[in-house]
């Protein structure tokens, strides 16, 4: 019973530590931290649950306008872009943007959309807005830097500079000690005593 209550407490505390980001229906969420999102055209807004930490949300401005003289609609879209920001604890964040009152204003806005993140008090939250192309270039640059560090470490003359992944020497000695028979352990102890004379 205590285990079940403890598990529920942990789950509840984790759930209450999630931040929420609310995005108006004029923006389509394409991906969150690289994970594609399903699209729905019938929601008024999108609410994302985000764990504490840094996030990258790819969005696209998309607003539909009716033609006054014609019997059809036109959807104005921007190029996809990425917002990078950090959330702490259970922040309640909102994505804000200037409202577009007509199709011409929307077309102008779609060429260079600017958005702001605000918290529950209306205070601005620091966020970096990158074009999709710039974001991809930054990711590739970061991956290239990591690869260069690995290559540099593997070519280094200093073996302490390169640390292979996996169990360390002490763990391996303990492992082999546990597998050894009593006679093998005694033989190993004799070997160590002779080495340190």
PDB file of C-alpha atoms in Angstrom, residues 11-197:
ATOM      1  CA  UNK A  11       3.630  10.733 -10.453  1.00  0.00           C
ATOM      2  CA  UNK A  12       1.518  13.582  -9.083  1.00  0.00           C
ATOM      3  CA  UNK A  13       4.558  15.681  -8.191  1.00  0.00           C
ATOM      4  CA  UNK A  14       6.052  15.097 -11.654  1.00  0.00           C
ATOM      5  CA  UNK A  15       2.781  16.051 -13.304  1.00  0.00           C
ATOM      6  CA  UNK A  16       2.523  19.252 -11.298  1.00  0.00           C
ATOM      7  CA  UNK A  17       6.059  20.259 -12.287  1.00  0.00           C
ATOM      8  CA  UNK A  18       5.241  20.352 -15.993  1.00  0.00           C
ATOM      9  CA  UNK A  19       5.056  23.767 -17.594  1.00  0.00           C
ATOM     10  CA  UNK A  20       2.350  24.588 -20.096  1.00  0.00           C
ATOM     11  CA  UNK A  21       2.724  26.635 -23.249  1.00  0.00           C
ATOM     12  CA  UNK A  22      -0.471  27.854 -24.876  1.00  0.00           C
ATOM     13  CA  UNK A  23      -0.272  28.681 -28.578  1.00  0.00           C
ATOM     14  CA  UNK A  24      -3.156  30.428 -30.378  1.00  0.00           C
ATOM     15  CA  UNK A  25      -4.928  28.819 -33.330  1.00  0.00           C
ATOM     16  CA  UNK A  26      -3.189  31.215 -35.737  1.00  0.00           C
ATOM     17  CA  UNK A  27      -0.038  29.113 -35.310  1.00  0.00           C
ATOM     18  CA  UNK A  28       0.465  25.485 -36.186  1.00  0.00           C
ATOM     19  CA  UNK A  29       2.840  23.482 -33.976  1.00  0.00           C
ATOM     20  CA  UNK A  30       5.013  21.379 -36.294  1.00  0.00           C
ATOM     21  CA  UNK A  31       7.379  19.809 -33.757  1.00  0.00           C
ATOM     22  CA  UNK A  32       8.447  19.978 -30.129  1.00  0.00           C
ATOM     23  CA  UNK A  33      12.074  19.146 -29.377  1.00  0.00           C
ATOM     24  CA  UNK A  34      12.372  17.422 -32.754  1.00  0.00           C
ATOM     25  CA  UNK A  35       9.241  15.293 -32.288  1.00  0.00           C
ATOM     26  CA  UNK A  36       6.576  15.940 -34.933  1.00  0.00           C
ATOM     27  CA  UNK A  37       3.141  16.973 -33.694  1.00  0.00           C
ATOM     28  CA  UNK A  38      -0.224  15.936 -35.091  1.00  0.00           C
ATOM     29  CA  UNK A  39      -2.164  18.657 -36.849  1.00  0.00           C
ATOM     30  CA  UNK A  40      -5.708  19.696 -36.071  1.00  0.00           C
ATOM     31  CA  UNK A  41      -7.550  22.511 -37.787  1.00  0.00           C
ATOM     32  CA  UNK A  42     -10.476  22.497 -35.378  1.00  0.00           C
ATOM     33  CA  UNK A  43      -8.816  23.588 -32.136  1.00  0.00           C
ATOM     34  CA  UNK A  44      -8.905  27.138 -30.834  1.00  0.00           C
ATOM     35  CA  UNK A  45      -5.463  26.828 -29.293  1.00  0.00           C
ATOM     36  CA  UNK A  46      -2.760  24.276 -28.628  1.00  0.00           C
ATOM     37  CA  UNK A  47      -1.486  23.574 -25.123  1.00  0.00           C
ATOM     38  CA  UNK A  48       1.876  21.862 -24.765  1.00  0.00           C
ATOM     39  CA  UNK A  49       3.033  20.207 -21.534  1.00  0.00           C
ATOM     40  CA  UNK A  50       6.773  20.780 -21.168  1.00  0.00           C
ATOM     41  CA  UNK A  51       9.214  19.447 -18.581  1.00  0.00           C
ATOM     42  CA  UNK A  52      11.649  21.855 -16.961  1.00  0.00           C
ATOM     43  CA  UNK A  53      14.595  22.640 -19.198  1.00  0.00           C
ATOM     44  CA  UNK A  54      15.418  23.923 -22.654  1.00  0.00           C
ATOM     45  CA  UNK A  55      12.961  23.392 -25.516  1.00  0.00           C
ATOM     46  CA  UNK A  56      12.774  23.988 -29.254  1.00  0.00           C
ATOM     47  CA  UNK A  57       9.275  24.421 -30.656  1.00  0.00           C
ATOM     48  CA  UNK A  58       8.855  24.641 -34.425  1.00  0.00           C
ATOM     49  CA  UNK A  59       5.782  26.628 -35.441  1.00  0.00           C
ATOM     50  CA  UNK A  60       4.250  28.226 -38.505  1.00  0.00           C
ATOM     51  CA  UNK A  61       1.896  31.192 -38.768  1.00  0.00           C
ATOM     52  CA  UNK A  62      -1.311  30.096 -40.495  1.00  0.00           C
ATOM     53  CA  UNK A  63      -4.468  32.155 -40.670  1.00  0.00           C
ATOM     54  CA  UNK A  64      -7.517  31.743 -42.874  1.00  0.00           C
ATOM     55  CA  UNK A  65      -9.354  34.712 -44.378  1.00  0.00           C
ATOM     56  CA  UNK A  66     -12.660  34.866 -46.235  1.00  0.00           C
ATOM     57  CA  UNK A  67     -12.859  36.827 -49.458  1.00  0.00           C
ATOM     58  CA  UNK A  68     -15.623  39.433 -49.365  1.00  0.00           C
ATOM     59  CA  UNK A  69     -16.317  39.340 -53.084  1.00  0.00           C
ATOM     60  CA  UNK A  70     -15.590  35.699 -53.780  1.00  0.00           C
ATOM     61  CA  UNK A  71     -17.028  32.552 -52.271  1.00  0.00           C
ATOM     62  CA  UNK A  72     -13.817  30.995 -50.980  1.00  0.00           C
ATOM     63  CA  UNK A  73     -11.148  31.237 -48.288  1.00  0.00           C
ATOM     64  CA  UNK A  74      -7.460  31.958 -48.483  1.00  0.00           C
ATOM     65  CA  UNK A  75      -4.907  30.730 -45.973  1.00  0.00           C
ATOM     66  CA  UNK A  76      -1.858  32.885 -45.343  1.00  0.00           C
ATOM     67  CA  UNK A  77       1.211  30.981 -44.119  1.00  0.00           C
ATOM     68  CA  UNK A  78       4.686  31.909 -42.979  1.00  0.00           C
ATOM     69  CA  UNK A  79       7.792  29.834 -43.387  1.00  0.00           C
ATOM     70  CA  UNK A  80       8.318  27.528 -40.389  1.00  0.00           C
ATOM     71  CA  UNK A  81      10.484  28.933 -37.602  1.00  0.00           C
ATOM     72  CA  UNK A  82      11.787  27.728 -34.254  1.00  0.00           C
ATOM     73  CA  UNK A  83      11.458  29.190 -30.770  1.00  0.00           C
ATOM     74  CA  UNK A  84      14.142  28.155 -28.281  1.00  0.00           C
ATOM     75  CA  UNK A  85      13.439  28.856 -24.622  1.00  0.00           C
ATOM     76  CA  UNK A  86      13.861  27.450 -21.130  1.00  0.00           C
ATOM     77  CA  UNK A  87      11.055  26.650 -18.706  1.00  0.00           C
ATOM     78  CA  UNK A  88      11.344  26.303 -14.955  1.00  0.00           C
ATOM     79  CA  UNK A  89       8.987  24.260 -12.832  1.00  0.00           C
ATOM     80  CA  UNK A  90       5.321  24.772 -13.558  1.00  0.00           C
ATOM     81  CA  UNK A  91       5.389  27.957 -15.626  1.00  0.00           C
ATOM     82  CA  UNK A  92       2.227  28.885 -17.516  1.00  0.00           C
ATOM     83  CA  UNK A  93       3.427  30.429 -20.761  1.00  0.00           C
ATOM     84  CA  UNK A  94       1.506  32.070 -23.589  1.00  0.00           C
ATOM     85  CA  UNK A  95       2.632  32.768 -27.154  1.00  0.00           C
ATOM     86  CA  UNK A  96       1.563  36.274 -28.212  1.00  0.00           C
ATOM     87  CA  UNK A  97       1.652  38.005 -31.579  1.00  0.00           C
ATOM     88  CA  UNK A  98       0.090  41.083 -33.156  1.00  0.00           C
ATOM     89  CA  UNK A  99      -3.402  40.414 -34.476  1.00  0.00           C
ATOM     90  CA  UNK A 100      -3.723  40.756 -38.247  1.00  0.00           C
ATOM     91  CA  UNK A 101      -6.893  42.610 -39.213  1.00  0.00           C
ATOM     92  CA  UNK A 102      -6.884  41.828 -42.918  1.00  0.00           C
ATOM     93  CA  UNK A 103      -5.382  39.591 -45.536  1.00  0.00           C
ATOM     94  CA  UNK A 104      -2.845  42.187 -46.705  1.00  0.00           C
ATOM     95  CA  UNK A 105      -1.602  42.749 -43.148  1.00  0.00           C
ATOM     96  CA  UNK A 106      -1.404  38.964 -42.679  1.00  0.00           C
ATOM     97  CA  UNK A 107       0.635  38.563 -45.862  1.00  0.00           C
ATOM     98  CA  UNK A 108       3.087  41.236 -44.674  1.00  0.00           C
ATOM     99  CA  UNK A 109       3.292  39.628 -41.214  1.00  0.00           C
ATOM    100  CA  UNK A 110       3.847  36.144 -42.708  1.00  0.00           C
ATOM    101  CA  UNK A 111       7.012  37.374 -44.433  1.00  0.00           C
ATOM    102  CA  UNK A 112       8.649  38.049 -41.061  1.00  0.00           C
ATOM    103  CA  UNK A 113       6.503  36.869 -38.143  1.00  0.00           C
ATOM    104  CA  UNK A 114       7.530  38.032 -34.685  1.00  0.00           C
ATOM    105  CA  UNK A 115       6.179  36.414 -31.526  1.00  0.00           C
ATOM    106  CA  UNK A 116       6.661  36.836 -27.791  1.00  0.00           C
ATOM    107  CA  UNK A 117       6.449  34.395 -24.921  1.00  0.00           C
ATOM    108  CA  UNK A 118       4.949  35.718 -21.697  1.00  0.00           C
ATOM    109  CA  UNK A 119       4.371  34.126 -18.319  1.00  0.00           C
ATOM    110  CA  UNK A 120       1.119  34.092 -16.326  1.00  0.00           C
ATOM    111  CA  UNK A 121       1.852  37.626 -15.062  1.00  0.00           C
ATOM    112  CA  UNK A 122       2.328  38.930 -18.602  1.00  0.00           C
ATOM    113  CA  UNK A 123       6.065  39.331 -18.105  1.00  0.00           C
ATOM    114  CA  UNK A 124       8.231  38.485 -21.131  1.00  0.00           C
ATOM    115  CA  UNK A 125      10.076  35.159 -21.164  1.00  0.00           C
ATOM    116  CA  UNK A 126      13.453  35.059 -22.881  1.00  0.00           C
ATOM    117  CA  UNK A 127      13.137  33.181 -26.174  1.00  0.00           C
ATOM    118  CA  UNK A 128      15.283  32.987 -29.277  1.00  0.00           C
ATOM    119  CA  UNK A 129      13.477  32.946 -32.621  1.00  0.00           C
ATOM    120  CA  UNK A 130      15.352  31.306 -35.496  1.00  0.00           C
ATOM    121  CA  UNK A 131      14.430  30.554 -39.070  1.00  0.00           C
ATOM    122  CA  UNK A 132      14.184  26.851 -39.866  1.00  0.00           C
ATOM    123  CA  UNK A 133      17.342  27.129 -41.964  1.00  0.00           C
ATOM    124  CA  UNK A 134      19.337  28.870 -39.206  1.00  0.00           C
ATOM    125  CA  UNK A 135      18.172  26.317 -36.637  1.00  0.00           C
ATOM    126  CA  UNK A 136      19.273  23.406 -38.865  1.00  0.00           C
ATOM    127  CA  UNK A 137      22.645  25.082 -39.457  1.00  0.00           C
ATOM    128  CA  UNK A 138      23.136  25.579 -35.707  1.00  0.00           C
ATOM    129  CA  UNK A 139      22.293  21.910 -35.054  1.00  0.00           C
ATOM    130  CA  UNK A 140      24.722  20.732 -37.724  1.00  0.00           C
ATOM    131  CA  UNK A 141      27.442  23.015 -36.358  1.00  0.00           C
ATOM    132  CA  UNK A 142      26.925  21.665 -32.838  1.00  0.00           C
ATOM    133  CA  UNK A 143      27.059  18.060 -34.073  1.00  0.00           C
ATOM    134  CA  UNK A 144      30.234  18.827 -36.034  1.00  0.00           C
ATOM    135  CA  UNK A 145      31.864  20.327 -32.923  1.00  0.00           C
ATOM    136  CA  UNK A 146      31.006  17.197 -30.913  1.00  0.00           C
ATOM    137  CA  UNK A 147      32.480  14.959 -33.616  1.00  0.00           C
ATOM    138  CA  UNK A 148      35.667  17.034 -33.716  1.00  0.00           C
ATOM    139  CA  UNK A 149      36.035  16.739 -29.933  1.00  0.00           C
ATOM    140  CA  UNK A 150      35.719  12.942 -30.115  1.00  0.00           C
ATOM    141  CA  UNK A 151      38.283  12.744 -32.928  1.00  0.00           C
ATOM    142  CA  UNK A 152      40.651  15.089 -31.061  1.00  0.00           C
ATOM    143  CA  UNK A 153      40.373  13.003 -27.898  1.00  0.00           C
ATOM    144  CA  UNK A 154      40.925   9.741 -29.751  1.00  0.00           C
ATOM    145  CA  UNK A 155      44.068  11.116 -31.442  1.00  0.00           C
ATOM    146  CA  UNK A 156      45.473  12.578 -28.229  1.00  0.00           C
ATOM    147  CA  UNK A 157      48.786  11.293 -26.836  1.00  0.00           C
ATOM    148  CA  UNK A 158      47.463  11.725 -23.296  1.00  0.00           C
ATOM    149  CA  UNK A 159      45.423   8.596 -22.463  1.00  0.00           C
ATOM    150  CA  UNK A 160      43.819  10.430 -19.536  1.00  0.00           C
ATOM    151  CA  UNK A 161      42.256  12.861 -21.978  1.00  0.00           C
ATOM    152  CA  UNK A 162      40.263  10.105 -23.658  1.00  0.00           C
ATOM    153  CA  UNK A 163      37.930   8.156 -21.427  1.00  0.00           C
ATOM    154  CA  UNK A 164      36.268   5.189 -23.101  1.00  0.00           C
ATOM    155  CA  UNK A 165      32.653   4.499 -22.243  1.00  0.00           C
ATOM    156  CA  UNK A 166      31.825   1.412 -20.245  1.00  0.00           C
ATOM    157  CA  UNK A 167      32.775  -0.050 -16.871  1.00  0.00           C
ATOM    158  CA  UNK A 168      35.914   1.219 -15.180  1.00  0.00           C
ATOM    159  CA  UNK A 169      38.833  -0.939 -14.070  1.00  0.00           C
ATOM    160  CA  UNK A 170      37.691  -1.311 -10.447  1.00  0.00           C
ATOM    161  CA  UNK A 171      34.269  -2.525 -11.558  1.00  0.00           C
ATOM    162  CA  UNK A 172      35.901  -5.086 -13.830  1.00  0.00           C
ATOM    163  CA  UNK A 173      38.232  -6.292 -11.048  1.00  0.00           C
ATOM    164  CA  UNK A 174      35.252  -6.702  -8.724  1.00  0.00           C
ATOM    165  CA  UNK A 175      33.387  -8.563 -11.454  1.00  0.00           C
ATOM    166  CA  UNK A 176      36.234 -11.019 -12.066  1.00  0.00           C
ATOM    167  CA  UNK A 177      36.813 -11.414  -8.305  1.00  0.00           C
ATOM    168  CA  UNK A 178      33.189 -12.509  -7.862  1.00  0.00           C
ATOM    169  CA  UNK A 179      33.534 -15.039 -10.696  1.00  0.00           C
ATOM    170  CA  UNK A 180      36.838 -16.466  -9.445  1.00  0.00           C
ATOM    171  CA  UNK A 181      37.045 -19.680  -7.431  1.00  0.00           C
ATOM    172  CA  UNK A 182      38.720 -19.695  -3.997  1.00  0.00           C
ATOM    173  CA  UNK A 183      41.917 -21.167  -5.436  1.00  0.00           C
ATOM    174  CA  UNK A 184      42.025 -18.482  -8.176  1.00  0.00           C
ATOM    175  CA  UNK A 185      41.535 -15.765  -5.554  1.00  0.00           C
ATOM    176  CA  UNK A 186      44.410 -17.166  -3.447  1.00  0.00           C
ATOM    177  CA  UNK A 187      46.639 -17.321  -6.529  1.00  0.00           C
ATOM    178  CA  UNK A 188      45.802 -13.697  -7.364  1.00  0.00           C
ATOM    179  CA  UNK A 189      46.582 -12.565  -3.790  1.00  0.00           C
ATOM    180  CA  UNK A 190      49.982 -14.305  -4.008  1.00  0.00           C
ATOM    181  CA  UNK A 191      50.617 -12.575  -7.340  1.00  0.00           C
ATOM    182  CA  UNK A 192      49.858  -9.150  -5.819  1.00  0.00           C
ATOM    183  CA  UNK A 193      52.098  -9.810  -2.816  1.00  0.00           C
ATOM    184  CA  UNK A 194      55.007 -10.815  -5.061  1.00  0.00           C
ATOM    185  CA  UNK A 195      54.527  -7.764  -7.293  1.00  0.00           C
ATOM    186  CA  UNK A 196      54.698  -5.355  -4.350  1.00  0.00           C
ATOM    187  CA  UNK A 197      57.830  -6.766  -2.659  1.00  0.00           C
TER     188      UNK A 197
END
